[in-house]
């Protein structure tokens, strides 16, 4: 079985094309090909903290994580290899940033699975470059063009907002539930009661909806928020700021950067890695929560009802309870230190 995703396998069909290029890799980087492909020089930019963690082990400072790429990091690059994500607004945001920094005449390669919507790449950047499809394999498309005109990029123009009762929720492209409160988070919020106290960790915070809503009716809680996505970290920071809420927001791969213990851990955990179904992050969250909860502290998560989290909750905590459910979602609660099912 290949160690590479289908999009990377398509790039490998053209590996001689890249040998003498100074490349910036960006987009949905889910494997180690950028660190292993032979090039004149390689740099990587990603908004995903866990992708940066893996790639920086081999590339060091040549791998950059953040909300947006910088001119300093792209200096000397003459080629962009962009892995198309499943979220079109996210792709448009990232490409505007990158195409504002690369010099006119740079070569552009866009690759992605057909089901991700990579075909729309031609329209997304048509004002900056004319892309041509140069390969089709593994249900992927590979497109090539040259940068004819630099893009303009203003990060402030990409922030959006929606109202949730008295709260203003700030969002960015690529952030979960960017256009409004999702049904799963709404169900989880319905189970939170006023006068909650103590230290609360919102893990996989997205736009900061869970933490901000909790603080609204439980002002004595102290908040920590974390996500792997730099856009989510920035959106949560903006949400807390506009609502005058104090809290620490930082990037982390599940618990990789989390220190200390909490009285409550809240999460609406993802079950996809790009286009692929993956329960790894959610299972790591459940198992790792035991090391980050005070005695009597609780883990409260919402998940699609069909996902096999009860087994992991039972194995880790020895019990769980279902606080609320619909035809699609369930809210689970487990308390650290309790040994039998409620």
Short mmCIF file of C-alpha atoms in Angstrom, two decimals, residues 124-306:
data_model
loop_
_atom_site.label_atom_id
_atom_site.label_comp_id
_atom_site.label_asym_id
_atom_site.label_seq_id
_atom_site.Cartn_x
_atom_site.Cartn_y
_atom_site.Cartn_z
CA UNK A 124 -10.81 30.27 -8.79
CA UNK A 125 -7.56 31.66 -10.19
CA UNK A 126 -8.58 32.51 -13.75
CA UNK A 127 -7.84 36.22 -13.22
CA UNK A 128 -4.26 35.43 -12.23
CA UNK A 129 -3.41 32.43 -14.41
CA UNK A 130 -4.80 30.19 -17.14
CA UNK A 131 -4.58 26.63 -15.89
CA UNK A 132 -4.43 23.62 -18.19
CA UNK A 133 -5.10 20.06 -17.13
CA UNK A 134 -1.93 18.06 -17.78
CA UNK A 135 -2.71 14.72 -16.13
CA UNK A 136 -5.59 12.66 -14.84
CA UNK A 137 -5.01 9.54 -12.75
CA UNK A 138 -6.06 7.97 -9.45
CA UNK A 139 -9.31 9.95 -9.72
CA UNK A 140 -7.24 13.13 -9.46
CA UNK A 141 -6.50 16.04 -11.73
CA UNK A 142 -3.18 17.87 -12.13
CA UNK A 143 -3.25 21.38 -13.56
CA UNK A 144 -0.43 23.67 -14.68
CA UNK A 145 -0.20 27.36 -15.47
CA UNK A 146 2.01 30.42 -15.03
CA UNK A 147 1.30 33.41 -12.85
CA UNK A 148 0.31 36.27 -15.19
CA UNK A 149 -0.72 38.77 -12.55
CA UNK A 150 -0.11 38.93 -8.82
CA UNK A 151 -3.13 38.70 -6.55
CA UNK A 152 -3.95 41.19 -3.81
CA UNK A 153 -4.42 39.86 -0.30
CA UNK A 154 -5.93 41.59 2.73
CA UNK A 155 -6.53 39.24 5.63
CA UNK A 156 -9.21 41.48 7.16
CA UNK A 157 -11.42 41.09 4.11
CA UNK A 158 -11.76 37.34 4.76
CA UNK A 159 -13.26 37.60 8.24
CA UNK A 160 -17.01 37.10 8.43
CA UNK A 161 -19.42 37.03 11.37
CA UNK A 162 -22.82 35.81 12.50
CA UNK A 163 -24.93 36.41 15.58
CA UNK A 164 -25.73 33.76 18.18
CA UNK A 165 -28.12 35.33 20.69
CA UNK A 166 -26.03 38.16 22.21
CA UNK A 167 -22.73 36.83 20.89
CA UNK A 168 -20.91 37.79 17.69
CA UNK A 169 -19.11 34.79 16.22
CA UNK A 170 -16.16 35.65 13.94
CA UNK A 171 -15.21 33.17 11.23
CA UNK A 172 -12.70 32.59 8.44
CA UNK A 173 -12.62 30.32 5.36
CA UNK A 174 -11.89 26.71 6.29
CA UNK A 175 -13.26 27.03 9.82
CA UNK A 176 -15.91 24.48 10.83
CA UNK A 177 -19.49 25.84 10.64
CA UNK A 178 -18.27 29.06 9.09
CA UNK A 179 -21.74 30.17 8.04
CA UNK A 180 -23.64 29.50 11.25
CA UNK A 181 -24.04 27.23 14.25
CA UNK A 182 -24.06 23.56 13.29
CA UNK A 183 -26.69 21.20 14.68
CA UNK A 184 -24.21 19.10 16.65
CA UNK A 185 -22.76 22.07 18.51
CA UNK A 186 -26.27 23.40 19.14
CA UNK A 187 -27.20 20.10 20.79
CA UNK A 188 -24.07 20.17 22.94
CA UNK A 189 -24.76 23.76 23.97
CA UNK A 190 -28.28 22.76 25.03
CA UNK A 191 -26.79 20.47 27.69
CA UNK A 192 -24.62 23.15 29.33
CA UNK A 193 -26.09 24.59 32.51
CA UNK A 194 -25.48 28.02 34.08
CA UNK A 195 -23.08 28.55 36.96
CA UNK A 196 -20.43 26.14 35.67
CA UNK A 197 -17.09 26.90 37.32
CA UNK A 198 -13.45 25.97 36.97
CA UNK A 199 -11.01 25.49 34.10
CA UNK A 200 -12.57 24.58 30.75
CA UNK A 201 -10.77 23.39 27.60
CA UNK A 202 -12.58 23.76 24.27
CA UNK A 203 -10.66 21.26 22.14
CA UNK A 204 -11.16 21.65 18.39
CA UNK A 205 -12.58 25.09 19.09
CA UNK A 206 -13.46 26.12 15.53
CA UNK A 207 -14.77 29.68 15.75
CA UNK A 208 -14.98 29.54 19.56
CA UNK A 209 -18.73 29.01 19.76
CA UNK A 210 -18.75 26.49 22.61
CA UNK A 211 -16.38 28.41 24.87
CA UNK A 212 -17.97 31.81 24.24
CA UNK A 213 -21.48 30.47 24.81
CA UNK A 214 -20.45 28.78 28.05
CA UNK A 215 -18.81 31.98 29.31
CA UNK A 216 -21.98 33.92 28.51
CA UNK A 217 -24.00 32.12 31.19
CA UNK A 218 -21.15 30.92 33.42
CA UNK A 219 -18.88 33.96 33.84
CA UNK A 220 -16.68 32.29 36.46
CA UNK A 221 -15.23 29.70 34.08
CA UNK A 222 -11.65 30.13 32.87
CA UNK A 223 -11.18 29.28 29.22
CA UNK A 224 -8.54 27.59 27.10
CA UNK A 225 -9.25 26.98 23.40
CA UNK A 226 -7.24 24.96 20.91
CA UNK A 227 -7.45 23.71 17.32
CA UNK A 228 -5.10 22.30 14.66
CA UNK A 229 -6.28 24.86 12.11
CA UNK A 230 -4.58 28.29 12.20
CA UNK A 231 -7.74 29.84 10.76
CA UNK A 232 -9.78 28.40 13.64
CA UNK A 233 -7.28 29.72 16.18
CA UNK A 234 -7.48 33.19 14.61
CA UNK A 235 -11.29 33.06 14.40
CA UNK A 236 -11.59 32.03 18.04
CA UNK A 237 -9.25 34.81 19.10
CA UNK A 238 -11.41 37.27 17.17
CA UNK A 239 -14.62 35.84 18.67
CA UNK A 240 -13.32 36.22 22.22
CA UNK A 241 -12.02 39.72 21.52
CA UNK A 242 -15.21 41.10 19.96
CA UNK A 243 -17.28 39.75 22.87
CA UNK A 244 -14.78 40.99 25.47
CA UNK A 245 -14.14 37.47 26.76
CA UNK A 246 -10.83 36.41 28.29
CA UNK A 247 -9.28 33.12 27.26
CA UNK A 248 -6.08 31.55 25.97
CA UNK A 249 -6.21 30.33 22.37
CA UNK A 250 -3.43 28.26 20.80
CA UNK A 251 -2.66 25.65 18.16
CA UNK A 252 -2.36 22.03 19.21
CA UNK A 253 -2.62 18.56 17.68
CA UNK A 254 -5.23 17.23 20.11
CA UNK A 255 -3.31 17.43 23.43
CA UNK A 256 0.21 17.88 22.00
CA UNK A 257 0.58 21.45 23.30
CA UNK A 258 -1.89 21.26 26.19
CA UNK A 259 -0.53 21.50 29.71
CA UNK A 260 -2.25 20.96 33.04
CA UNK A 261 -5.62 19.56 34.02
CA UNK A 262 -9.13 20.88 33.60
CA UNK A 263 -12.53 20.61 35.22
CA UNK A 264 -14.25 20.21 31.86
CA UNK A 265 -13.18 19.37 28.33
CA UNK A 266 -15.69 20.25 25.60
CA UNK A 267 -15.47 19.16 21.98
CA UNK A 268 -17.30 18.62 18.74
CA UNK A 269 -14.49 16.45 17.36
CA UNK A 270 -13.87 15.99 13.63
CA UNK A 271 -14.11 12.58 12.03
CA UNK A 272 -12.50 13.46 8.70
CA UNK A 273 -8.93 14.10 7.66
CA UNK A 274 -9.39 15.95 4.41
CA UNK A 275 -11.74 13.76 2.37
CA UNK A 276 -10.98 10.59 4.33
CA UNK A 277 -13.00 9.35 7.29
CA UNK A 278 -10.68 9.22 10.29
CA UNK A 279 -11.54 8.62 13.93
CA UNK A 280 -7.94 9.02 15.09
CA UNK A 281 -8.24 12.55 16.46
CA UNK A 282 -11.48 11.88 18.33
CA UNK A 283 -10.19 8.64 19.82
CA UNK A 284 -6.95 10.36 20.85
CA UNK A 285 -9.07 13.10 22.43
CA UNK A 286 -11.10 10.62 24.51
CA UNK A 287 -8.09 8.59 25.63
CA UNK A 288 -5.93 11.65 26.29
CA UNK A 289 -8.64 13.40 28.30
CA UNK A 290 -7.86 11.08 31.23
CA UNK A 291 -4.45 12.77 31.56
CA UNK A 292 -5.92 16.28 31.45
CA UNK A 293 -8.95 16.10 33.75
CA UNK A 294 -9.00 16.80 37.45
CA UNK A 295 -10.63 14.16 39.62
CA UNK A 296 -14.34 14.65 39.11
CA UNK A 297 -13.70 16.58 35.90
CA UNK A 298 -15.80 15.73 32.86
CA UNK A 299 -15.41 15.17 29.16
CA UNK A 300 -18.45 16.27 27.18
CA UNK A 301 -18.53 15.69 23.43
CA UNK A 302 -21.06 15.63 20.64
CA UNK A 303 -20.76 13.15 17.79
CA UNK A 304 -22.73 11.55 15.00
CA UNK A 305 -24.74 8.75 16.58
CA UNK A 306 -23.26 6.05 14.31
#
